[in-house]
Structure formats: C-alpha cells, structure tokens
Amino acid sequence: MRLSEGMVIDNRYRIEYLIGSGGMADVWLAEDLELPRRVALKVLHERYARDPEFIARFRREAESAASLTHVNIVSIYDRGQVGDTYYIAMAYLEGRTLRDLINIGLTPPESVAIVRQILEAAGFAHRHGVVHRDLKPLNVIVDQTGLATVTDFGIARAGISEITEEGSIMGTVHYLSPEQAQGYEVSPQSDLYSIGVLLYECLTGRVPFDGETAVAVTLQQLKEDPVPPSYYNPAVSPALDAVVLRALEREPYERYPDADSFIAALDEAESNPGEPEPEKKNWWKWVLVALAVLVGLLIAWSATRSNTVEVPDVVGDTSDAAVTKLNDEGFKVEVERQQNPSVPNNQVFDQDPSGEADKDCNFLGFSCSNPTVTLTVSGGPGQTEVPDVTGESQDEAEQQLEDAGFTTSVETQSSSDVESGLVISTDPAGGEMARRGSEVKVTVSSGVEQVKVPPVVGQTLNAAKQQLSAVGLDFSSSQTPSDRPKGEVIKQSPNAGTEVDPGSTVTLTVSSGPEETRVAIPPLVGLTQSDAESQLTSAGLVASVQTQDTTIQPQDGRVIDQSPSQGTEVAEGSTVVITVGRYNPDSTGNDDDGGTGSGGLGVD
C-alpha cells in the first residue's frame, strides 16, 4: 500500500509528509486524530512484511521497545497494520539529529554531555534485557534544551529474539562492533562500542574506521588500532582519549562492563583531564643506597623460589570463561580470533603456553610474573560476501556458491524475462554478507509460466472455444462421424491437465453425427411398379410414385422414368421418384399429374 499526504491510517492517524526513509522502513509525520498530538509513524517496507517470521519478531520487539519508559528514549504509543504492512506510532521529536550537530561541530564538553545521555538510555535498556544494535547519529535527536533522545529501539533484540536471521548483519557498518560486523552474538558491550564511535565522531568529526566497503571497514576494526581523538582535535584531553579508546577495544570483555562504568569514566576524565607528573625528589642518593640493599636481598630470595608455574588448561572453554579463569589465577591474556568451521563460535581451541611454563623474570631473576597466555578463539565459520550469480546457469551458480563456502537450495519460478534454466535471484542477494556454511536459496527460471489445458471433451465447439480462450489458448478443429451428437467435442490434444505455453493451439475433434450409409440406386425403368418398389425397399430406399399417361400400351403399369438415375449413390433412406406409365390411347402425351413421358420402353 502506497502512503500519501492526507491519507488516514486506522481511522486515527492522518499522514502529513514523509520525514525520512531507511533500509527497513519509511517514517511519516502524522496527526493523531484521537489525541491532540503529532506522531512519527514508522512503516515497515513491504518486502519485509511478506516474511511471517520477520513480522512476528517486529511485533515482539515493538512491544519490548514500548516497555522502555525513560527520558532519553523515544516513547512508543501504538502499533498496527496498514494495507499489507505494519507500523509503529511513536512520539514526534522536535530538534536536530546528532548527525546535524556533528556536521556543525561540537566541543568536547558538548560531546560528553550528549553521549552521557545516550549512555543513560542504553544502560536503562540493557537493564531491561534490550540491546539497541543500531546506535548511530541519525538515531539520536537533540532538542533546543540539549535533551538527547534515542530512537529506533524497534529493531533491538529482546532476550534471545533477533530481528535478523542468524549470521546476518543489521545496522550501519561504521558504528557496528567488530563482533556484530562479523555476525557474532551481540551484547550490551556491542552497544557501548557503537557509543564509543559516536563519541569519537562528536570529538573529531570523523569515524575511527572508514572504507569504501563494509568488508574494508570490518578489516580495519580487526587489524588496526584507532588513532586517538586528540590527533585530530588537540582540545581532547589525554584522559578523554583513554575513555574513547577503551570503549573501542576490539574484544567485548576489554571494554567497559556496563553503561554506568562508561559514564563514571567520562566523569573522571572531566575531573582529571591530564596525567599529573611525579613530584621531583632530591633524595636520589638515599634511593640508590636503598635500591642496592634491596637488590641484594632479592637476589638471595630469588635463588630459593621457583620460576615456573602451571598454566590452567582452558581449551574447550568459552572465551569469557577462559579469560576469567586465567585472570583469577594471575595470568594476563591475549585473545586471537580465527575462523574455524569445526569449532563452535567463541570457543577456545588453542592456547600458548599450556601446562608448566616459565615465568617472565627480569635479568636478576628476582622479579617474576606469570606469563601472558595467548588464546586462539574460534570465530565460527565467519562471514563472506555472497557471489552475484544472477543470469548464470543453475550448475554454474551452485558451483560458485559452493566454492565461496555456502550450501544451496534450489526452487524454480516462472519468468517472462529470464530464460529457462538461468538464475533469477538468490537469498541472500549477491553482494550481501552471510555466514560461511549457511544456505543460499537459488531461484531458477522455469521459463514463461505455463497454463493447464482445460477439459473440453463433451462440450459443444463454441463452449470449448470460449474455455480455451479464457486461459490464453488457441484451437483448431476437424470433424469426424461419431455416435455422439453433431457438434460435440469428442477428442482433444494435448489432453486435459497438460501444461503448455500461453498461446499454444489445442486440436479439437468434433462429431459430425452418425456416419451415413451410401447405396447405389438400382435400375428401375421397365420394371412394374411393385417390382420397382420392392427393389428400392431392399436397397434401403423409399419409393415416391407418380403416374404419367402414355399411348404406348406396353408402358402401362411399368416404370418409364426414375430420379435420381440408376447407379447414383445416395444416403440410405433417401427417396427415389419413379414414374409409372398409364395407358391412354387418346392421350396427347400429358399425364393427369402434369408429367411428361420419358420415352418408349420395351416390354418383356
């Protein structure tokens, strides 16, 4: 259903104009006819409305968003259906988007003030089990008083419900956390990463990672460290640099544990923007003496202590559990992710060192610490770009997709535009990112949609013609004798139920009635009337007798003419006219029926 200005939705919301359009939905400004207020109607694109599972998630998550009542979260009023799609009615916010403010330019204090409110909104949602998943400048509205409001919690995840299928990506790539961009499970720390990107952009006017494609951005996130914001904006303090860089840590567990911790770090950075230099002392001589004594004591002590340690075996544990176990026993941990289709996502499949390992000691051997343990964690199959195979043959398309690491399923669909046997489309579409090993549905053209030949045997020819024409078929017909009524269709080719191309010709055989028996008329001239009638009856013919006066006495009572003539073939049951002579010596040649003679005849 196409919306337009002035249209009334659900007898309640009058459309004013389109506010904006995104990948999932259009947003319209509307007037609430029941309550004196203006609302923003978010109307789902119809291509999503055709997916029952998507709609079920959309409804559940709209309800989750409606349950979030907070000063920094947009209020959800209502949801409903319009035509073949669905909408959410939410508060209409007056103000500018954070994108507009970034383009104008923000000071560090202004940036922190706005981001602190975004964190308040995210923290409230996280405590209620909702992860936003798509925090970006266009989803934050700031009014004239400086109040920031976060929108679009309608695509958030509540509990384990997801608005997208497993392995797919929802959101704007520059603001997605590395784990979300790779299709891994998201958490509140994913939102905190996105907020870190927002803060970075507020401070510098640019995002920390940029590229021409989504893949390029994700690769930068995985392999490069962000440049500190102060590099682009000297007004950013060292403490604020540190806050931003921690929010942008590659691993979720290295970021802030929750929004409140992020806020506390911002508060501390504002209170102590720099790092104080150690106070200079003049007692250096005493320090040297003390150090010398201490070194001697430590050398003696270190000779008696063990420099090895048993490293816990964490292979098979989840990444978070492994890091926690090692940290609790005094080990530092580095995590490396590798795609591994044979090991579940986020599970440790290698560690270095393992078992008994040497401690890290200084050159004197008296200052030792546990070694750093490097964990190799499975990233699952990972994601890759779906090849564009539209227009390829089915075999070629399946081969390309399998070479790219996908499984395939094939369904056929008629098409007047794509030749039979070639690929019409894939789901996911070519160019989209999808999880390796996941299924790609390939739709192959079966050519022009065929029609079934209707059953017309037993119908009259006119009725059969109308029925064939109604489904786009032509016909040809021929007649043949039959015991069926004349004009009835007694045979059709192709048979009923056969699928043929539109415009095909169906050949009809039509009854011409029972087949006629043809007989030859016997010679009757010269026979008596009774003999002629007997001959005709025996031949299956009917006699019609007329008389004619004759002056020739031998012609009296005998057939002097017949019509049709002898030897003519006529249908069985046809009438044959015989003319019988009637002797009249006074006749002038005319009979009393007005007939004329046909000539003299001999007699036996």
XYZ file of C-alpha atoms in Angstrom:
604
model
C 0.000 0.000 0.000
C 1.455 3.347 -1.009
C 1.016 6.101 1.587
C 0.373 9.694 0.598
C -0.314 13.041 2.256
C -3.812 13.332 3.688
C -4.371 9.568 3.972
C -5.842 8.387 7.292
C -4.390 5.208 8.802
C -6.543 3.003 11.064
C -9.140 5.807 11.225
C -6.744 7.597 13.561
C -3.510 8.900 12.022
C -3.650 11.476 9.210
C -0.465 11.479 7.132
C 1.225 14.895 6.760
C 4.512 14.196 4.957
C 7.484 11.826 4.713
C 10.170 12.568 7.307
C 12.757 10.063 6.166
C 13.418 6.630 4.720
C 15.781 3.857 5.760
C 16.695 0.320 4.857
C 13.793 -1.211 6.818
C 11.082 1.418 6.956
C 9.770 4.839 5.990
C 8.964 7.405 8.699
C 5.973 9.706 8.213
C 4.804 12.666 10.273
C 1.137 12.218 11.160
C -1.580 13.851 13.241
C -3.252 11.727 15.927
C -6.999 12.346 15.428
C -7.896 10.900 18.852
C -5.343 12.754 20.972
C -4.034 16.286 20.358
C -0.507 15.370 19.302
C 1.692 14.706 16.307
C 3.332 11.320 15.954
C 6.019 9.707 13.845
C 4.744 6.622 12.015
C 7.430 4.095 11.188
C 6.033 1.955 8.329
C 7.820 -1.303 7.508
C 8.870 -1.826 3.871
C 6.532 -4.329 2.217
C 9.355 -6.726 1.280
C 9.848 -7.397 4.998
C 6.086 -7.551 5.621
C 5.888 -10.651 3.408
C 8.036 -12.637 5.861
C 5.857 -14.067 8.700
C 8.869 -14.731 10.945
C 10.132 -11.183 10.467
C 6.690 -9.778 11.326
C 6.476 -11.880 14.476
C 9.848 -10.524 15.605
C 8.892 -6.987 14.620
C 5.780 -7.181 16.812
C 7.577 -8.693 19.787
C 10.362 -6.167 19.659
C 7.956 -3.260 19.197
C 6.363 -4.402 22.457
C 9.793 -4.561 24.101
C 10.589 -1.035 22.912
C 7.205 0.203 24.165
C 8.083 -1.085 27.643
C 11.145 1.215 27.835
C 9.937 4.380 29.574
C 12.896 6.745 30.016
C 13.516 10.446 29.461
C 16.238 9.683 26.895
C 14.276 7.006 24.962
C 11.550 7.882 22.457
C 8.047 6.884 23.616
C 6.198 4.189 21.639
C 2.427 4.822 21.550
C 0.882 2.250 19.275
C 1.416 -0.368 16.594
C -0.868 -1.672 13.857
C -1.321 -2.765 10.272
C -1.679 -0.616 7.156
C -2.504 -2.416 3.921
C -0.078 -5.317 3.562
C 2.486 -3.975 6.029
C 2.842 -2.790 9.628
C 3.636 0.402 11.519
C 4.751 1.729 14.903
C 3.460 5.073 16.197
C 5.977 6.923 18.362
C 6.490 10.398 19.786
C 7.443 13.029 17.216
C 10.634 14.739 18.386
C 11.385 18.375 17.625
C 15.076 19.054 17.224
C 18.145 18.147 15.176
C 19.800 14.802 14.689
C 23.213 14.181 16.175
C 24.409 13.953 12.553
C 23.393 17.601 12.048
C 25.235 18.656 15.223
C 28.383 16.738 14.253
C 28.357 18.478 10.881
C 28.082 21.857 12.636
C 30.808 20.978 15.145
C 30.760 20.117 18.854
C 33.166 20.955 21.671
C 34.448 18.152 23.912
C 32.138 19.220 26.834
C 29.124 19.313 24.460
C 30.076 15.913 23.066
C 30.401 14.360 26.515
C 27.063 15.855 27.633
C 25.216 14.288 24.697
C 26.959 10.917 24.904
C 26.321 10.725 28.649
C 22.555 10.896 27.892
C 22.872 8.212 25.190
C 24.606 6.009 27.780
C 21.791 6.649 30.259
C 19.290 5.439 27.632
C 21.379 2.400 26.672
C 22.034 1.465 30.300
C 18.305 1.577 31.089
C 17.526 -0.616 28.065
C 20.299 -3.093 28.946
C 18.956 -3.474 32.477
C 15.615 -4.434 30.889
C 17.181 -7.023 28.584
C 17.113 -4.932 25.386
C 20.167 -4.310 23.175
C 19.712 -1.488 20.641
C 22.039 -2.906 17.902
C 21.887 0.180 15.640
C 23.122 3.225 17.551
C 24.172 5.910 15.058
C 23.922 9.720 14.732
C 20.608 9.570 12.812
C 19.008 7.676 15.716
C 19.718 10.438 18.260
C 17.584 13.621 18.347
C 18.754 16.640 20.404
C 16.248 19.421 21.185
C 16.943 23.111 21.860
C 17.425 22.481 25.598
C 20.144 19.884 24.914
C 17.952 16.887 25.761
C 19.106 13.866 23.742
C 16.583 11.161 22.823
C 17.484 7.768 21.361
C 15.104 6.340 18.733
C 14.736 3.104 16.797
C 14.650 0.626 19.651
C 12.133 -1.193 17.394
C 14.952 -3.192 15.780
C 16.580 -4.008 19.114
C 16.944 -7.504 20.464
C 14.913 -8.521 23.500
C 16.247 -11.635 25.205
C 17.247 -14.110 22.504
C 14.854 -12.759 19.860
C 16.586 -11.350 16.801
C 15.171 -9.165 14.057
C 17.556 -10.760 11.530
C 18.373 -14.345 10.715
C 21.400 -15.957 12.356
C 24.616 -14.712 10.823
C 23.172 -11.628 9.107
C 24.014 -8.008 9.864
C 21.626 -5.266 10.921
C 22.925 -1.729 11.306
C 25.274 0.845 9.793
C 28.721 -0.693 9.409
C 30.785 2.270 10.715
C 29.021 2.037 14.076
C 28.890 -1.741 14.464
C 31.151 -3.512 16.914
C 33.671 -5.970 15.397
C 31.698 -8.954 16.698
C 28.438 -7.620 15.260
C 30.024 -6.826 11.891
C 31.217 -10.445 11.709
C 27.763 -11.775 12.557
C 28.635 -12.976 16.082
C 26.327 -12.722 19.070
C 25.837 -9.185 20.368
C 25.737 -7.982 23.955
C 25.435 -4.661 25.838
C 29.172 -4.204 25.155
C 28.293 -4.078 21.438
C 26.137 -1.008 22.096
C 28.947 0.532 24.198
C 31.319 0.131 21.234
C 28.799 1.952 19.000
C 28.534 4.740 21.579
C 32.341 4.927 21.604
C 32.208 5.509 17.833
C 29.579 8.240 18.367
C 31.795 9.949 20.959
C 34.820 9.694 18.649
C 32.856 11.286 15.803
C 31.443 14.031 18.061
C 35.015 14.923 19.128
C 36.715 14.681 15.720
C 34.028 14.983 13.043
C 35.014 11.583 11.607
C 34.558 7.893 12.423
C 37.549 5.889 13.713
C 37.473 3.453 10.786
C 36.340 4.195 7.265
C 36.475 2.435 3.907
C 34.743 2.061 0.584
C 33.019 -1.203 1.525
C 31.633 -2.845 4.650
C 34.329 -5.508 4.397
C 37.070 -2.859 4.316
C 35.723 -1.201 7.477
C 35.461 -4.549 9.286
C 39.022 -5.498 8.357
C 40.299 -2.203 9.788
C 38.417 -2.880 13.031
C 40.028 -6.306 13.306
C 43.591 -5.368 12.380
C 44.157 -1.698 13.243
C 44.015 0.381 16.392
C 42.066 3.650 16.243
C 44.010 6.908 16.131
C 43.434 8.813 19.426
C 40.843 11.596 19.000
C 43.372 14.207 20.168
C 45.345 13.602 16.950
C 42.526 15.325 15.062
C 41.320 17.612 17.873
C 44.019 18.888 20.272
C 41.243 20.051 22.637
C 40.634 16.425 23.606
C 42.386 15.643 26.886
C 44.591 12.561 27.450
C 42.032 11.229 29.922
C 39.192 11.575 27.414
C 41.408 9.900 24.774
C 41.762 6.937 27.133
C 37.999 6.715 27.722
C 37.248 6.646 23.982
C 39.955 4.109 23.176
C 38.761 1.709 25.882
C 35.207 1.897 24.517
C 36.653 0.963 21.103
C 38.579 -2.085 22.305
C 38.391 -4.973 19.830
C 37.297 -7.563 22.408
C 33.999 -7.027 24.289
C 35.458 -8.019 27.670
C 38.136 -5.290 27.352
C 35.513 -2.531 27.053
C 33.514 -1.036 29.888
C 31.424 -3.710 31.620
C 28.289 -1.545 31.509
C 26.994 1.923 30.659
C 27.362 3.150 34.255
C 31.097 2.378 34.176
C 31.390 4.280 30.895
C 29.617 7.283 32.472
C 31.859 7.115 35.546
C 34.944 7.131 33.287
C 33.643 10.254 31.493
C 33.058 11.963 34.836
C 36.598 11.103 35.977
C 38.076 12.342 32.689
C 36.319 15.692 33.131
C 37.555 15.968 36.720
C 41.129 14.925 35.889
C 41.744 15.672 32.213
C 45.556 15.268 32.379
C 48.069 12.884 33.948
C 49.991 14.519 36.855
C 53.783 14.284 36.647
C 55.549 12.637 39.585
C 56.880 15.111 42.134
C 60.622 15.576 41.759
C 62.672 14.414 44.728
C 66.151 15.410 45.745
C 66.844 12.380 47.825
C 68.275 10.363 44.967
C 71.363 9.277 46.851
C 69.330 7.605 49.573
C 67.216 5.959 46.924
C 70.305 4.467 45.261
C 71.526 3.086 48.556
C 68.154 1.558 49.349
C 67.938 0.036 45.923
C 71.341 -1.550 46.244
C 70.380 -3.165 49.551
C 67.067 -4.288 48.088
C 68.731 -5.833 45.048
C 70.994 -7.879 47.247
C 68.119 -9.150 49.328
C 66.045 -10.002 46.256
C 68.912 -11.879 44.593
C 69.237 -14.044 47.667
C 65.481 -14.558 47.835
C 65.066 -15.357 44.156
C 67.618 -18.145 44.351
C 65.272 -20.075 46.630
C 61.977 -19.642 44.672
C 60.566 -21.499 41.693
C 60.394 -19.677 38.336
C 57.794 -21.941 36.732
C 54.014 -22.017 37.002
C 51.230 -24.394 35.978
C 49.003 -22.793 33.349
C 45.326 -23.884 33.576
C 44.032 -25.788 30.555
C 41.174 -23.704 29.098
C 40.917 -25.302 25.640
C 37.228 -26.033 25.029
C 36.052 -23.218 27.342
C 34.236 -20.177 26.036
C 36.352 -17.084 25.539
C 34.834 -15.205 28.502
C 35.129 -18.196 30.853
C 38.739 -18.829 29.830
C 39.789 -15.204 30.322
C 38.099 -15.066 33.721
C 39.762 -18.310 34.871
C 43.231 -17.171 33.785
C 42.836 -13.657 35.203
C 41.699 -15.064 38.544
C 44.948 -17.052 38.726
C 47.117 -14.072 37.876
C 47.695 -14.514 34.159
C 47.439 -11.819 31.557
C 45.560 -12.885 28.459
C 45.695 -12.043 24.787
C 42.915 -13.278 22.533
C 43.246 -14.024 18.847
C 40.216 -14.942 16.741
C 40.404 -17.325 13.812
C 37.656 -18.643 11.588
C 37.234 -22.329 12.358
C 34.193 -24.106 10.947
C 34.840 -27.218 13.040
C 34.822 -25.414 16.432
C 31.773 -23.590 17.834
C 31.854 -19.800 17.806
C 33.628 -18.150 20.776
C 35.226 -21.419 21.986
C 38.978 -21.653 22.757
C 40.691 -24.235 20.557
C 44.364 -23.453 21.290
C 46.435 -21.760 23.999
C 50.090 -20.831 24.394
C 51.641 -21.671 26.815
C 49.896 -24.686 28.330
C 50.884 -26.988 31.187
C 54.027 -25.993 33.108
C 55.587 -22.784 31.801
C 58.396 -20.424 32.736
C 57.511 -17.213 34.477
C 58.571 -13.887 32.996
C 61.502 -12.708 35.145
C 63.876 -9.740 34.930
C 67.575 -10.160 34.298
C 68.305 -10.658 38.006
C 65.623 -13.314 38.312
C 64.051 -11.833 41.394
C 61.089 -10.066 39.814
C 58.827 -12.637 38.116
C 55.277 -12.692 36.897
C 53.059 -15.250 35.296
C 53.464 -15.432 31.533
C 50.933 -13.934 29.175
C 48.664 -16.643 27.803
C 47.602 -16.310 24.182
C 44.225 -17.868 23.479
C 43.084 -18.765 19.973
C 39.304 -18.469 19.884
C 37.038 -19.743 17.147
C 35.184 -17.124 15.191
C 32.982 -19.880 13.804
C 32.707 -20.186 10.053
C 32.816 -16.384 9.734
C 31.150 -14.303 7.095
C 31.860 -13.730 3.458
C 30.279 -11.968 0.520
C 27.610 -13.866 -1.420
C 28.642 -14.111 -5.123
C 26.294 -12.462 -7.606
C 25.130 -15.375 -9.792
C 22.020 -13.845 -11.358
C 21.809 -14.762 -15.029
C 24.103 -17.778 -14.596
C 23.037 -21.360 -15.313
C 21.914 -23.380 -12.308
C 25.023 -25.619 -12.337
C 27.410 -22.658 -12.625
C 25.608 -20.734 -9.879
C 25.676 -23.672 -7.451
C 29.379 -24.234 -8.149
C 30.259 -20.570 -7.487
C 28.273 -20.524 -4.240
C 29.791 -23.785 -3.017
C 33.293 -22.505 -3.871
C 32.513 -19.449 -1.703
C 31.617 -21.715 1.231
C 27.822 -21.806 1.066
C 25.296 -24.608 0.747
C 22.468 -24.173 -1.745
C 18.813 -24.998 -2.178
C 17.054 -24.516 -5.493
C 13.483 -23.569 -6.302
C 12.001 -22.813 -9.707
C 9.839 -19.878 -10.670
C 8.266 -18.911 -13.963
C 9.577 -15.766 -15.641
C 8.814 -13.981 -18.863
C 12.123 -12.049 -18.616
C 14.705 -14.722 -17.671
C 15.428 -17.664 -19.931
C 14.582 -21.106 -18.595
C 17.421 -22.658 -16.571
C 19.067 -19.342 -15.603
C 19.163 -17.834 -12.096
C 16.584 -15.135 -11.355
C 17.783 -14.241 -7.824
C 19.362 -15.528 -4.628
C 18.515 -15.061 -0.952
C 20.696 -13.552 0.491
C 21.294 -11.466 -2.605
C 24.652 -11.208 -4.350
C 26.962 -8.729 -2.614
C 25.427 -9.232 0.846
C 27.445 -10.661 3.728
C 26.395 -14.060 5.093
C 27.788 -16.754 7.372
C 30.011 -19.347 5.706
C 28.263 -22.688 5.615
C 24.815 -21.087 5.645
C 22.281 -21.860 2.955
C 21.717 -19.620 -0.056
C 18.342 -20.080 -1.730
C 18.703 -20.027 -5.529
C 15.627 -19.191 -7.633
C 15.910 -20.584 -11.176
C 13.687 -19.604 -14.087
C 11.376 -22.264 -15.478
C 10.644 -20.003 -18.438
C 7.327 -18.450 -19.303
C 4.592 -19.536 -16.908
C 2.670 -22.389 -18.464
C -1.071 -22.932 -18.324
C -3.018 -26.148 -17.846
C -5.163 -27.300 -20.755
C -8.797 -27.391 -19.535
C -11.029 -30.445 -20.169
C -13.386 -29.659 -23.074
C -14.374 -33.140 -24.319
C -18.168 -33.439 -24.192
C -18.711 -29.685 -24.716
C -20.027 -28.019 -27.835
C -17.416 -26.494 -30.086
C -18.411 -22.919 -29.109
C -18.252 -23.696 -25.392
C -14.842 -25.359 -25.799
C -13.552 -22.374 -27.769
C -14.606 -19.938 -25.018
C -12.997 -22.022 -22.270
C -9.703 -22.321 -24.134
C -9.662 -18.616 -24.937
C -10.235 -17.760 -21.263
C -6.871 -19.344 -20.311
C -4.989 -17.894 -23.271
C -5.034 -20.880 -25.611
C -5.904 -21.108 -29.299
C -7.669 -24.030 -31.075
C -8.102 -25.830 -34.375
C -10.869 -28.301 -35.171
C -11.831 -31.072 -37.581
C -14.982 -33.193 -37.934
C -15.448 -36.940 -37.964
C -18.529 -39.175 -37.891
C -19.495 -40.371 -34.432
C -22.395 -41.757 -32.482
C -22.138 -38.576 -30.331
C -24.388 -35.620 -31.155
C -23.282 -33.492 -34.049
C -21.093 -30.530 -32.978
C -19.870 -32.159 -29.724
C -16.092 -32.267 -29.000
C -15.130 -35.950 -28.824
C -11.306 -35.625 -28.558
C -8.653 -33.012 -27.624
C -4.891 -32.821 -27.984
C -2.987 -32.088 -25.724
C -5.043 -33.850 -23.068
C -6.686 -32.012 -20.179
C -4.216 -31.092 -17.405
C -1.194 -30.878 -19.698
C 0.878 -27.718 -19.077
C 1.661 -25.755 -22.227
C 2.933 -22.285 -23.129
C 0.357 -19.494 -23.385
C -0.931 -19.135 -26.942
C -0.474 -22.819 -27.742
C -3.022 -24.492 -30.056
C -5.309 -27.254 -28.804
C -6.562 -29.537 -31.578
C -10.246 -30.494 -31.224
C -12.039 -33.356 -32.974
C -15.772 -32.622 -33.369
C -18.558 -35.134 -34.089
C -20.329 -34.765 -37.415
C -23.045 -37.188 -36.254
C -23.505 -40.870 -37.124
C -21.756 -41.993 -40.331
C -24.156 -42.214 -43.343
C -24.547 -45.499 -45.288
C -24.312 -44.861 -49.033
C -26.198 -47.111 -51.502
C -26.341 -47.196 -55.303
C -29.797 -46.731 -56.868
C -30.747 -49.857 -58.840
C -32.039 -49.706 -62.475
C -35.831 -49.393 -62.242
C -37.033 -48.330 -65.718
C -39.107 -51.121 -67.346
C -39.991 -52.777 -64.039
C -43.531 -52.989 -62.819
C -44.410 -50.575 -60.067
C -44.473 -53.327 -57.474
C -41.113 -54.739 -58.561
C -39.534 -51.271 -58.506
C -40.878 -50.557 -55.037
C -39.608 -53.939 -53.858
C -36.143 -53.213 -55.308
C -35.985 -49.844 -53.553
C -37.120 -51.269 -50.241
C -34.474 -53.976 -50.434
C -31.815 -51.321 -51.068
C -32.948 -49.296 -48.037
C -34.530 -46.575 -50.132
C -38.004 -45.083 -50.174
C -40.167 -45.003 -53.317
C -42.191 -41.987 -54.347
C -44.601 -42.929 -57.179
C -46.117 -40.656 -59.788
C -48.050 -41.609 -62.956
C -47.939 -40.365 -66.481
C -50.322 -41.058 -69.452
C -48.803 -42.931 -72.317
C -50.114 -44.033 -75.753
C -47.769 -46.972 -75.691
C -49.671 -49.888 -74.277
C -46.556 -51.897 -73.095
C -45.626 -48.983 -70.792
C -48.850 -49.331 -68.876
C -48.078 -50.085 -65.210
C -44.369 -50.014 -65.738
C -41.639 -47.539 -64.674
C -40.913 -45.244 -67.545
C -38.551 -42.868 -65.602
C -36.621 -42.646 -62.293
C -34.869 -39.853 -60.342
C -32.038 -39.995 -59.388
C -30.889 -42.172 -62.239
C -29.601 -45.695 -61.806
C -26.114 -46.069 -60.285
C -26.273 -42.796 -58.338
C -25.026 -43.209 -54.708
C -27.299 -41.687 -52.091
C -27.645 -41.950 -48.313
C -29.517 -44.931 -47.025
C -33.190 -43.971 -46.517
C -33.187 -41.433 -49.351
C -36.316 -41.074 -51.537
C -36.280 -42.156 -55.195
C -39.028 -40.853 -57.505
C -40.367 -43.410 -60.033
C -42.731 -42.502 -62.889
C -45.221 -45.274 -63.825
C -46.931 -45.328 -67.246
C -50.755 -45.292 -67.514
C -52.083 -46.400 -70.970
C -54.428 -43.878 -72.606
C -54.786 -44.148 -76.413
C -56.369 -40.724 -76.582
C -53.575 -39.123 -74.660
C -51.748 -36.198 -76.142
C -48.635 -37.133 -74.201
C -49.544 -35.272 -70.993
C -50.459 -37.226 -67.869
C -53.109 -36.232 -65.437
C -50.365 -35.111 -62.997
C -48.808 -32.759 -65.488
C -45.801 -35.026 -66.033
C -44.268 -35.892 -69.367
C -43.141 -39.219 -70.650
C -39.540 -40.194 -70.868
C -39.698 -42.227 -73.960
C -40.901 -45.598 -75.063
C -39.986 -48.764 -73.285
C -39.850 -52.298 -74.456
C -41.718 -54.994 -72.563
C -40.769 -58.494 -71.586
